[in-house]
Short mmCIF file of C-alpha atoms in Angstrom, two decimals:
data_model
loop_
_atom_site.label_atom_id
_atom_site.label_comp_id
_atom_site.label_asym_id
_atom_site.label_seq_id
_atom_site.Cartn_x
_atom_site.Cartn_y
_atom_site.Cartn_z
CA MET A 139 0.04 -0.16 0.07
CA VAL A 140 1.15 3.44 -0.76
CA HIS A 141 0.81 5.29 2.55
CA GLY A 142 -0.16 8.98 2.75
CA LYS A 143 -0.98 9.57 -0.90
CA PRO A 144 -4.57 10.58 -2.27
CA TYR A 145 -6.09 7.66 -4.36
CA PHE A 146 -8.13 8.08 -7.52
CA PHE A 147 -10.34 5.00 -8.59
CA VAL A 148 -11.03 4.72 -12.31
CA GLY A 149 -14.37 2.78 -12.21
CA ILE A 150 -15.03 3.52 -8.71
CA GLY A 151 -18.69 2.06 -8.67
CA GLY A 152 -17.54 -1.32 -9.81
CA SER A 153 -18.30 -4.32 -7.47
CA GLY A 154 -14.56 -4.89 -6.81
CA MET A 155 -13.57 -1.37 -6.63
CA MET A 156 -16.28 0.27 -4.36
CA PRO A 157 -15.69 -1.72 -1.36
CA LEU A 158 -11.77 -1.23 -1.75
CA ALA A 159 -12.50 2.51 -1.87
CA MET A 160 -14.77 2.31 1.23
CA ILE A 161 -12.15 0.56 3.13
CA LEU A 162 -9.49 3.11 2.41
CA ALA A 163 -11.83 6.01 3.06
CA GLY A 164 -12.82 4.38 6.21
CA ARG A 165 -9.19 4.05 7.28
CA GLY A 166 -8.77 7.82 6.73
CA ALA A 167 -7.18 7.91 3.27
CA GLU A 168 -8.13 10.63 0.72
CA VAL A 169 -10.27 8.88 -1.91
CA ALA A 170 -11.64 10.13 -5.07
CA GLY A 171 -12.81 8.51 -8.40
CA SER A 172 -14.86 8.34 -11.58
CA ASP A 173 -17.18 6.02 -13.23
CA ARG A 174 -18.98 5.44 -16.54
CA THR A 175 -22.12 4.71 -14.82
CA LEU A 176 -21.93 8.05 -12.93
CA ASP A 177 -21.58 9.85 -16.20
CA GLN A 178 -24.62 8.24 -17.59
CA GLY A 179 -26.77 9.05 -14.71
CA ARG A 180 -27.34 5.49 -13.64
CA LEU A 181 -27.48 4.13 -10.09
CA PRO A 182 -27.38 7.53 -8.34
CA ARG A 183 -27.79 6.17 -4.74
CA LYS A 184 -24.48 4.17 -5.14
CA PHE A 185 -22.56 7.29 -5.81
CA ASP A 186 -24.52 9.32 -3.16
CA ASP A 187 -23.31 6.68 -0.70
CA LEU A 188 -19.72 7.12 -1.74
CA ARG A 189 -19.95 11.05 -1.41
CA ALA A 190 -21.49 10.57 2.02
CA LYS A 191 -18.27 8.59 2.94
CA GLY A 192 -16.16 11.70 1.98
CA VAL A 193 -15.11 10.29 -1.58
CA GLU A 194 -15.03 13.17 -4.25
CA LEU A 195 -16.38 12.12 -7.53
CA PHE A 196 -15.56 13.30 -11.12
CA ALA A 197 -16.68 12.77 -14.68
CA GLN A 198 -14.54 10.29 -16.43
CA ASP A 199 -12.87 12.95 -18.51
CA GLY A 200 -9.48 13.13 -16.85
CA SER A 201 -10.45 16.21 -14.79
CA GLY A 202 -9.83 14.41 -11.50
CA ILE A 203 -6.27 13.48 -12.18
CA THR A 204 -4.00 16.51 -11.72
CA SER A 205 -0.99 15.64 -9.68
CA ALA A 206 1.93 13.22 -9.78
CA GLY A 207 1.11 12.81 -6.17
CA GLN A 208 -1.90 10.74 -6.80
CA VAL A 209 -2.05 6.98 -7.03
CA VAL A 210 -4.48 6.08 -9.95
CA VAL A 211 -6.10 2.64 -9.16
CA ALA A 212 -7.86 0.85 -12.12
CA SER A 213 -8.80 -2.73 -13.08
CA ALA A 214 -6.41 -4.42 -15.67
CA ALA A 215 -9.30 -4.27 -18.08
CA VAL A 216 -9.40 -0.48 -18.25
CA GLU A 217 -8.23 0.66 -21.75
CA ALA A 218 -5.25 2.87 -22.17
CA ASP A 219 -7.18 5.45 -24.21
CA VAL A 220 -9.73 6.19 -21.34
CA PRO A 221 -9.36 9.81 -20.47
CA ASP A 222 -8.30 9.19 -16.88
CA ILE A 223 -5.60 6.85 -17.86
CA VAL A 224 -4.36 9.40 -20.54
CA ALA A 225 -4.35 12.05 -17.72
CA ALA A 226 -2.44 9.78 -15.41
CA GLU A 227 0.21 9.31 -17.96
CA ARG A 228 0.33 13.19 -18.75
CA VAL A 229 0.94 14.20 -15.16
CA GLY A 230 3.10 11.08 -14.09
CA ALA A 231 0.71 9.91 -11.56
CA ALA A 232 1.54 6.44 -10.13
CA ARG A 233 -0.51 3.44 -11.31
CA MET A 234 -1.73 0.57 -9.23
CA THR A 235 -4.13 -2.19 -10.08
CA ARG A 236 -7.11 -2.85 -8.06
CA ALA A 237 -5.83 -6.43 -7.20
CA ALA A 238 -2.42 -5.16 -6.23
CA LEU A 239 -3.91 -2.47 -3.84
CA LEU A 240 -6.10 -5.06 -2.22
CA ALA A 241 -3.28 -7.69 -1.96
CA SER A 242 -1.27 -5.19 -0.20
CA LEU A 243 -3.85 -4.30 2.35
CA PHE A 244 -4.65 -8.02 2.77
CA ASN A 245 -0.99 -8.89 3.25
CA GLU A 246 -0.40 -6.25 5.84
CA ALA A 247 -3.25 -7.59 7.99
CA SER A 248 -2.51 -9.64 11.21
CA LEU A 249 -5.00 -12.47 10.24
CA PRO A 250 -5.65 -12.40 6.61
CA ILE A 251 -8.26 -14.89 5.60
CA GLY A 252 -8.62 -15.34 1.87
CA VAL A 253 -11.60 -16.87 0.18
CA ALA A 254 -10.99 -18.53 -3.24
CA GLY A 255 -12.91 -20.81 -5.57
CA THR A 256 -14.84 -20.58 -8.85
CA SER A 257 -18.31 -20.27 -7.01
CA GLY A 258 -19.42 -19.07 -3.63
CA LYS A 259 -16.44 -16.75 -2.59
CA SER A 260 -18.82 -13.71 -1.81
CA THR A 261 -21.11 -15.81 0.20
CA VAL A 262 -18.46 -17.49 2.12
CA THR A 263 -16.70 -14.07 2.71
CA GLY A 264 -19.98 -12.62 3.89
CA MET A 265 -20.50 -15.59 6.19
CA ILE A 266 -17.00 -15.49 7.83
CA GLY A 267 -17.30 -11.70 8.29
CA TRP A 268 -20.73 -12.01 10.04
CA ILE A 269 -19.54 -14.73 12.40
CA LEU A 270 -16.46 -12.81 13.41
CA HIS A 271 -18.29 -9.64 13.71
CA ILE A 272 -21.17 -10.96 15.86
CA LEU A 273 -18.58 -12.74 18.07
CA GLY A 274 -16.73 -9.48 18.75
CA GLN A 275 -13.64 -9.84 16.50
CA ASP A 276 -14.28 -6.51 14.65
CA PRO A 277 -12.98 -7.72 11.27
CA THR A 278 -12.37 -5.77 8.15
CA VAL A 279 -14.38 -7.34 5.08
CA MET A 280 -13.76 -6.99 1.52
CA ASN A 281 -16.63 -8.43 -0.56
CA GLY A 282 -17.81 -8.34 -4.19
CA ALA A 283 -21.32 -8.29 -3.20
CA VAL A 284 -23.64 -6.20 -0.89
CA MET A 285 -23.84 -8.02 2.49
CA LYS A 286 -27.36 -7.76 3.78
CA ASN A 287 -26.54 -8.08 7.44
CA PHE A 288 -24.60 -4.95 7.30
CA VAL A 289 -26.99 -2.81 5.22
CA GLY A 290 -28.37 0.17 7.01
CA ASP A 291 -29.55 3.84 6.35
CA ASP A 292 -25.99 4.94 6.27
CA THR A 293 -24.61 1.97 4.57
CA PRO A 294 -26.87 1.00 1.65
CA TYR A 295 -24.10 -0.53 -0.40
CA ALA A 296 -22.51 -2.57 2.30
CA SER A 297 -19.91 -4.47 0.21
CA ALA A 298 -17.17 -3.67 2.83
CA LEU A 299 -16.89 -3.64 6.49
CA VAL A 300 -14.16 -1.42 8.07
CA GLY A 301 -13.00 -2.93 11.45
CA GLN A 302 -10.25 -2.45 13.84
CA GLY A 303 -9.62 -6.06 14.68
CA LEU A 304 -6.94 -8.53 13.57
CA PRO A 305 -8.96 -10.43 10.78
CA PHE A 306 -8.98 -9.02 7.22
CA VAL A 307 -11.54 -11.32 5.27
CA SER A 308 -11.51 -10.98 1.43
CA GLU A 309 -12.51 -12.92 -1.54
CA VAL A 310 -9.46 -13.31 -3.94
CA ASP A 311 -9.93 -13.39 -7.62
CA GLU A 312 -8.44 -16.21 -9.88
CA SER A 313 -10.07 -14.88 -13.14
CA ASP A 314 -7.04 -12.56 -13.79
CA GLY A 315 -4.44 -14.38 -12.03
CA SER A 316 -4.01 -11.74 -9.25
CA ILE A 317 -4.61 -14.64 -6.64
CA ALA A 318 -0.88 -14.98 -6.80
CA GLY A 319 -0.37 -11.84 -4.96
CA TYR A 320 -2.19 -13.05 -1.72
CA TRP A 321 -0.51 -14.44 1.20
CA PRO A 322 -3.31 -15.78 3.44
CA LYS A 323 -2.85 -17.20 6.89
CA ILE A 324 -6.23 -19.06 6.50
CA ALA A 325 -7.09 -20.02 2.88
CA VAL A 326 -10.55 -21.25 1.93
CA LEU A 327 -10.82 -23.23 -1.37
CA ASN A 328 -14.49 -23.66 -2.10
CA ASN A 329 -14.38 -25.49 -5.47
CA VAL A 330 -12.71 -25.68 -8.70
CA SER A 331 -14.72 -25.54 -12.02
CA LEU A 332 -14.63 -23.90 -15.36
CA ASP A 333 -15.24 -20.03 -15.62
CA HIS A 334 -12.56 -17.64 -16.89
CA LYS A 335 -9.66 -19.89 -17.34
CA SER A 336 -8.91 -23.61 -18.17
CA LEU A 337 -9.10 -26.04 -15.34
CA GLU A 338 -5.33 -26.76 -15.68
CA GLU A 339 -4.62 -22.87 -15.13
CA LEU A 340 -7.11 -22.92 -12.19
CA ARG A 341 -5.48 -25.87 -10.53
CA ASP A 342 -1.97 -24.27 -10.61
CA LEU A 343 -3.38 -20.96 -9.16
CA PHE A 344 -5.23 -22.57 -6.35
CA ARG A 345 -2.47 -24.93 -5.56
CA THR A 346 -0.04 -22.10 -5.22
CA PHE A 347 -2.64 -20.07 -3.02
CA ILE A 348 -3.38 -22.78 -0.51
CA ALA A 349 0.36 -23.72 -0.17
CA LYS A 350 1.01 -20.36 1.34
CA ALA A 351 -1.54 -20.72 4.16
CA GLY A 352 -1.06 -22.02 7.77
CA THR A 353 -4.47 -23.57 7.36
CA ALA A 354 -6.39 -24.58 4.10
CA VAL A 355 -10.08 -24.99 4.37
CA ILE A 356 -10.97 -27.34 1.43
CA ASN A 357 -14.23 -28.69 -0.17
CA VAL A 358 -13.38 -32.42 -0.72
CA ASP A 359 -16.75 -33.16 -2.29
CA ASN A 360 -15.11 -31.37 -5.21
CA SER A 361 -12.85 -33.70 -7.14
CA ASP A 362 -10.14 -30.96 -7.92
CA GLY A 363 -10.42 -29.71 -4.47
CA ALA A 364 -9.87 -33.10 -2.92
CA ALA A 365 -6.73 -33.68 -5.13
CA LEU A 366 -5.44 -30.35 -4.10
CA ALA A 367 -5.95 -31.09 -0.35
CA MET A 368 -3.71 -34.00 -0.73
CA THR A 369 -0.74 -31.82 -1.71
CA LEU A 370 -0.64 -30.36 1.74
CA PRO A 371 0.15 -31.93 5.14
CA ASP A 372 -2.72 -33.23 7.02
CA ASP A 373 -2.19 -30.79 9.94
CA ARG A 374 -2.53 -27.84 7.44
CA VAL A 375 -5.89 -28.90 6.01
CA THR A 376 -9.45 -28.59 7.30
CA SER A 377 -11.51 -30.53 4.87
CA PHE A 378 -15.29 -30.36 4.68
CA SER A 379 -18.10 -32.39 2.95
CA ILE A 380 -21.72 -32.96 2.88
CA GLY A 381 -22.16 -36.58 4.02
CA GLY A 382 -18.72 -37.71 3.17
CA GLU A 383 -15.32 -38.23 5.04
CA ALA A 384 -13.94 -35.04 6.15
CA ASP A 385 -12.91 -32.80 9.20
CA LEU A 386 -16.33 -30.90 9.08
CA VAL A 387 -19.37 -33.01 7.76
CA ALA A 388 -22.86 -31.89 7.15
CA SER A 389 -25.74 -34.33 7.50
CA ASN A 390 -29.57 -34.33 8.03
CA LEU A 391 -30.27 -31.57 5.55
CA ALA A 392 -33.74 -30.17 5.56
CA GLU A 393 -34.44 -27.90 2.82
CA ARG A 394 -36.84 -24.88 3.02
CA PRO A 395 -37.84 -22.55 0.04
CA PHE A 396 -35.51 -19.89 1.59
CA GLY A 397 -33.36 -21.63 4.02
CA VAL A 398 -31.96 -25.01 4.98
CA ASP A 399 -31.22 -26.79 8.36
CA PHE A 400 -28.43 -29.28 8.92
CA ASP A 401 -26.28 -30.80 11.52
CA VAL A 402 -22.41 -30.41 11.41
CA ALA A 403 -20.05 -32.78 13.00
CA GLU A 404 -16.29 -32.16 13.77
CA ARG A 405 -13.92 -35.00 13.50
CA GLY A 406 -13.53 -36.19 16.99
CA GLY A 407 -17.17 -36.11 17.96
CA LYS A 408 -18.24 -32.53 18.50
CA THR A 409 -21.56 -31.62 16.74
CA ALA A 410 -23.81 -28.62 16.31
CA HIS A 411 -26.99 -27.70 14.45
CA VAL A 412 -27.34 -24.87 11.89
CA LYS A 413 -30.35 -23.18 10.83
CA LEU A 414 -29.46 -21.27 7.67
CA GLN A 415 -31.42 -18.34 6.33
CA VAL A 416 -30.17 -18.97 2.74
CA PRO A 417 -31.24 -21.89 0.75
CA GLY A 418 -29.70 -24.90 -1.05
CA ARG A 419 -27.23 -27.55 -0.76
CA HIS A 420 -24.67 -25.11 -2.13
CA ASN A 421 -25.06 -22.85 0.81
CA VAL A 422 -24.59 -25.84 3.11
CA ALA A 423 -21.21 -26.15 1.62
CA ASN A 424 -20.54 -22.43 1.82
CA ALA A 425 -21.43 -22.62 5.46
CA LEU A 426 -19.01 -25.58 6.25
CA ALA A 427 -16.36 -23.52 4.56
CA ALA A 428 -17.11 -20.47 6.76
CA ILE A 429 -17.26 -22.57 9.88
CA GLY A 430 -13.91 -24.18 8.94
CA ALA A 431 -12.22 -20.71 8.41
CA THR A 432 -13.69 -19.45 11.72
CA ARG A 433 -12.58 -22.43 13.64
CA ALA A 434 -9.09 -21.98 12.31
CA ALA A 435 -9.35 -18.40 13.64
CA GLY A 436 -10.14 -19.68 17.02
CA ILE A 437 -14.00 -19.68 17.20
CA THR A 438 -15.70 -22.66 18.72
CA LEU A 439 -17.93 -24.96 16.64
CA GLU A 440 -20.81 -24.12 18.77
CA ASP A 441 -20.38 -20.29 18.50
CA ALA A 442 -19.80 -20.50 14.62
CA ALA A 443 -22.74 -22.63 14.20
CA LYS A 444 -25.08 -20.52 16.18
CA ALA A 445 -23.59 -16.99 14.71
CA ILE A 446 -24.05 -18.26 11.13
CA GLY A 447 -27.68 -18.69 11.64
CA GLY A 448 -27.94 -14.94 11.64
CA PHE A 449 -26.39 -14.43 8.31
CA VAL A 450 -29.30 -13.29 5.91
CA GLY A 451 -27.33 -13.44 2.76
CA LEU A 452 -26.14 -11.20 -0.07
CA ARG A 453 -27.88 -9.05 -2.53
CA ARG A 454 -28.35 -10.86 -6.01
CA ARG A 455 -27.82 -14.37 -4.50
CA MET A 456 -31.09 -15.86 -4.99
CA GLU A 457 -32.80 -12.86 -3.68
CA LEU A 458 -36.43 -12.58 -3.64
CA VAL A 459 -37.32 -9.38 -5.07
CA GLY A 460 -41.18 -9.65 -4.53
CA GLU A 461 -44.46 -11.37 -5.58
CA GLU A 462 -47.09 -10.10 -7.79
CA GLY A 463 -50.17 -12.11 -8.96
CA GLY A 464 -48.69 -15.47 -7.65
CA VAL A 465 -45.49 -14.88 -9.73
CA SER A 466 -42.14 -14.55 -7.71
CA VAL A 467 -39.31 -12.48 -8.98
CA ILE A 468 -35.74 -13.63 -7.98
CA ASP A 469 -32.42 -11.88 -8.61
CA ASP A 470 -29.45 -14.09 -8.89
CA PHE A 471 -25.73 -13.69 -9.55
CA GLY A 472 -25.55 -17.08 -11.51
CA HIS A 473 -23.24 -16.69 -14.40
CA ASN A 474 -21.23 -19.76 -14.75
CA PRO A 475 -22.26 -23.39 -15.19
CA ASP A 476 -21.79 -24.29 -11.45
CA LYS A 477 -23.61 -21.24 -10.17
CA ILE A 478 -26.32 -21.64 -12.57
CA GLY A 479 -26.65 -25.29 -11.83
CA ALA A 480 -26.82 -24.78 -8.15
CA THR A 481 -29.59 -22.11 -8.39
CA LEU A 482 -31.73 -24.36 -10.73
CA ASP A 483 -31.34 -27.37 -8.36
CA THR A 484 -32.40 -25.45 -5.35
CA LEU A 485 -35.50 -23.83 -7.07
CA HIS A 486 -36.48 -27.20 -8.58
CA ALA A 487 -36.72 -28.70 -5.00
CA PHE A 488 -39.97 -26.84 -4.86
CA PRO A 489 -42.94 -26.73 -7.30
CA GLY A 490 -43.36 -23.99 -10.02
CA ARG A 491 -42.22 -23.26 -13.51
CA LEU A 492 -38.85 -21.24 -14.02
CA LEU A 493 -38.69 -18.38 -16.46
CA LEU A 494 -35.20 -17.51 -16.89
CA LEU A 495 -33.42 -14.45 -18.09
CA PHE A 496 -29.68 -14.94 -18.27
CA GLN A 497 -27.54 -12.07 -19.47
CA PRO A 498 -24.13 -13.44 -20.37
CA HIS A 499 -21.36 -11.32 -18.53
CA GLY A 500 -19.07 -11.03 -21.60
CA TYR A 501 -18.27 -12.49 -25.10
CA GLY A 502 -14.92 -13.92 -23.68
CA PRO A 503 -16.55 -15.94 -20.96
CA LEU A 504 -19.33 -17.01 -23.25
CA LYS A 505 -16.74 -18.30 -25.62
CA MET A 506 -14.85 -20.14 -22.83
CA MET A 507 -18.06 -21.68 -21.32
CA ARG A 508 -20.19 -22.39 -24.31
CA ARG A 509 -20.25 -26.14 -24.09
CA GLU A 510 -20.77 -26.21 -20.36
CA LEU A 511 -23.42 -23.53 -20.37
CA VAL A 512 -25.56 -25.44 -22.91
CA GLU A 513 -25.08 -28.69 -21.05
CA THR A 514 -26.07 -27.01 -17.63
CA PHE A 515 -29.23 -25.42 -19.04
CA ALA A 516 -30.16 -28.65 -21.07
CA ALA A 517 -29.69 -30.88 -18.06
CA LYS A 518 -30.99 -28.66 -15.32
CA MET A 519 -34.24 -26.99 -16.84
CA SER A 520 -37.36 -28.92 -16.77
CA ALA A 521 -39.60 -29.47 -19.66
CA ASP A 522 -41.97 -26.60 -18.79
CA ASP A 523 -39.09 -24.06 -17.95
CA GLU A 524 -38.35 -21.37 -20.40
CA LEU A 525 -34.98 -19.33 -20.95
CA VAL A 526 -34.26 -16.07 -22.84
CA LEU A 527 -30.86 -14.71 -23.55
CA PRO A 528 -30.29 -11.08 -24.35
CA ASP A 529 -27.02 -10.05 -25.91
CA PRO A 530 -24.03 -10.09 -23.48
CA VAL A 531 -22.94 -7.33 -21.14
CA TYR A 532 -20.81 -4.76 -23.30
CA GLN A 533 -19.31 -1.65 -21.44
CA GLY A 534 -17.05 -0.36 -24.18
CA GLY A 535 -13.68 -1.30 -25.58
CA THR A 536 -12.58 -3.85 -27.96
CA VAL A 537 -14.00 -7.39 -27.78
CA THR A 538 -14.14 -10.25 -30.18
CA ARG A 539 -17.57 -11.61 -30.68
CA GLU A 540 -16.84 -15.09 -31.66
CA VAL A 541 -19.65 -16.79 -29.65
CA THR A 542 -22.88 -14.76 -29.13
CA SER A 543 -26.08 -15.40 -27.24
CA ALA A 544 -27.67 -16.51 -30.63
CA ASP A 545 -25.18 -19.46 -30.71
CA ILE A 546 -26.09 -20.56 -27.19
CA ILE A 547 -29.71 -20.58 -28.04
CA GLY A 548 -29.14 -22.31 -31.24
CA ASP A 549 -27.12 -25.20 -29.32
CA LEU A 550 -29.99 -25.41 -26.84
CA THR A 551 -32.77 -25.54 -29.41
CA VAL A 552 -31.15 -28.57 -30.89
CA SER A 553 -31.38 -30.28 -27.46
CA GLY A 554 -35.03 -29.53 -27.36
CA THR A 555 -34.73 -26.94 -24.55
CA LYS A 556 -37.24 -23.98 -24.63
CA ALA A 557 -34.91 -21.10 -25.12
CA TRP A 558 -35.08 -17.81 -27.19
CA HIS A 559 -32.56 -15.26 -28.22
CA ILE A 560 -34.13 -11.80 -27.65
CA PRO A 561 -31.07 -9.32 -28.22
CA ASP A 562 -32.75 -6.42 -26.45
CA ARG A 563 -32.72 -6.92 -22.70
CA ALA A 564 -35.86 -4.85 -22.05
CA ALA A 565 -37.79 -6.66 -24.66
CA ALA A 566 -36.50 -10.26 -23.20
CA ALA A 567 -37.67 -9.09 -19.73
CA ALA A 568 -41.16 -7.97 -21.18
CA HIS A 569 -41.57 -11.20 -22.83
CA LEU A 570 -41.17 -13.21 -19.54
CA ALA A 571 -43.44 -10.84 -17.66
CA ALA A 572 -46.16 -11.22 -20.36
CA ILE A 573 -46.08 -15.08 -20.28
CA ALA A 574 -45.74 -15.41 -16.40
CA ALA A 575 -48.57 -17.11 -14.69
CA PRO A 576 -49.47 -17.76 -11.02
CA GLY A 577 -46.85 -20.25 -9.46
CA ASP A 578 -44.20 -19.32 -11.81
CA ARG A 579 -40.74 -18.12 -10.55
CA ILE A 580 -39.08 -15.53 -12.83
CA VAL A 581 -35.18 -15.57 -12.07
CA VAL A 582 -32.92 -12.81 -13.49
CA MET A 583 -29.33 -14.03 -13.77
CA GLY A 584 -26.06 -12.56 -14.84
CA ALA A 585 -22.99 -10.68 -13.42
CA ARG A 586 -20.99 -7.54 -14.20
CA ASP A 587 -24.02 -5.47 -14.46
CA ASP A 588 -25.56 -3.74 -11.34
CA THR A 589 -28.63 -2.72 -13.32
CA LEU A 590 -29.95 -6.27 -13.51
CA SER A 591 -31.43 -5.64 -10.07
CA GLN A 592 -33.29 -2.76 -11.34
CA LEU A 593 -34.50 -5.04 -14.22
CA ALA A 594 -35.77 -7.62 -11.83
CA ALA A 595 -37.62 -4.72 -10.02
CA ASP A 596 -39.12 -3.50 -13.35
CA MET A 597 -40.27 -7.07 -14.15
CA LEU A 598 -42.22 -7.23 -10.87
CA ARG A 599 -43.95 -3.92 -11.79
CA MET A 600 -44.67 -5.25 -15.31
CA ILE A 601 -46.50 -8.25 -13.68
CA ALA A 602 -48.43 -5.91 -11.37
CA ASP A 603 -49.47 -3.68 -14.46
CA LYS A 604 -50.65 -6.86 -16.33
CA ASP A 605 -52.76 -7.85 -13.46
CA GLY A 606 -54.12 -4.24 -13.06
CA LYS A 607 -52.84 -3.53 -9.82
CA ASN A 608 -51.07 -0.44 -10.79
CA ASP A 609 -54.12 0.97 -12.60
CA PRO A 610 -54.98 4.53 -11.26
CA ALA A 611 -58.00 4.61 -9.04
#
């Protein structure tokens, strides 16, 4: 970390940038930034929240970068011709990637707890943060999603928690390889599956990450996770499993529409009961990861199991937006095969047709995951379910459009799945709202686009309008 200098964040409203800016501001640093979304007049409440925390905001036109004394923070994806980057070069301001800045804060902490894996990182990070917070450990938490437990009138976008205690809990990103810069004392590996990189690359990155830790908490129900656990001495691994052989084992699962209960047993005989307020088997695995990490941090099994029952989840993680006319609208972050499959499995445990709107989070990931996405939707959707795909997220810059939403739909149509390509997102949403009937669940899925939550809320209003509930008196 560059101490004593002002920071300027290019893209400060991003899910990985905003919490990092909040942590720095909360620690007394001078923080400013810009964002395309701000320039477009979208999501004003998010930027109002940053201003309230003392962050000065500028148009993304280079006007906020005026001194060689500033540290300009940007993700690796920001193009060199963005005016802020041009301005930084002109004045000679120091440059730092978001990942490098986060890693420096993380590595300076007395108890750095890193959460890795293809799926579930944000949820596990939130669970660990909540357990440590409620038990008085006063952690700092860096998350890529809003943690509903910490949302309040003064913290509407609580994707970060600034504490004074020893723990620094953060999800760490494998998609750009930056995971290599983190040195955790406690490392969580939730799972290994296809997303941004090949499985071979992911295995190498995760192997190096867990090797640095004093304790690695690993999901051995995942075959790659189990193989990686075997690369470490037994006394440095806390393994977890649902119903298998491990250091922490969940059993007696009882699923509810928006929750799940289970027993957790620790090798050696200790047991506890957990009553989660988030649903699905995948969240049982997430809870085991969080309990394992907090056990390594000195929390008892009984205390961890009790505390995690108060965790109410993250925004956009199978979040019920509302219900109109017997139709539920759910906002979900599912964007890779594992996350999408977990969401569909959880929802199919209960009656009701699923109407899915999936916005791919980029043309690159769509190319990487084409076969696996098609296989997941074809295998996990029921005969009555329907899927619409608008075009992928595009936020400027150069991109190769080798695989499109239309290609995915073409593959699914061959498999007999009810799937449609409706390029315009608003039109795709209107289609599902129009066909929705009592008992249906509409699920809005995708990543890298905060406006999807607004789309889900808009769909709820469309259904109310259709039913005449919003007609003027």
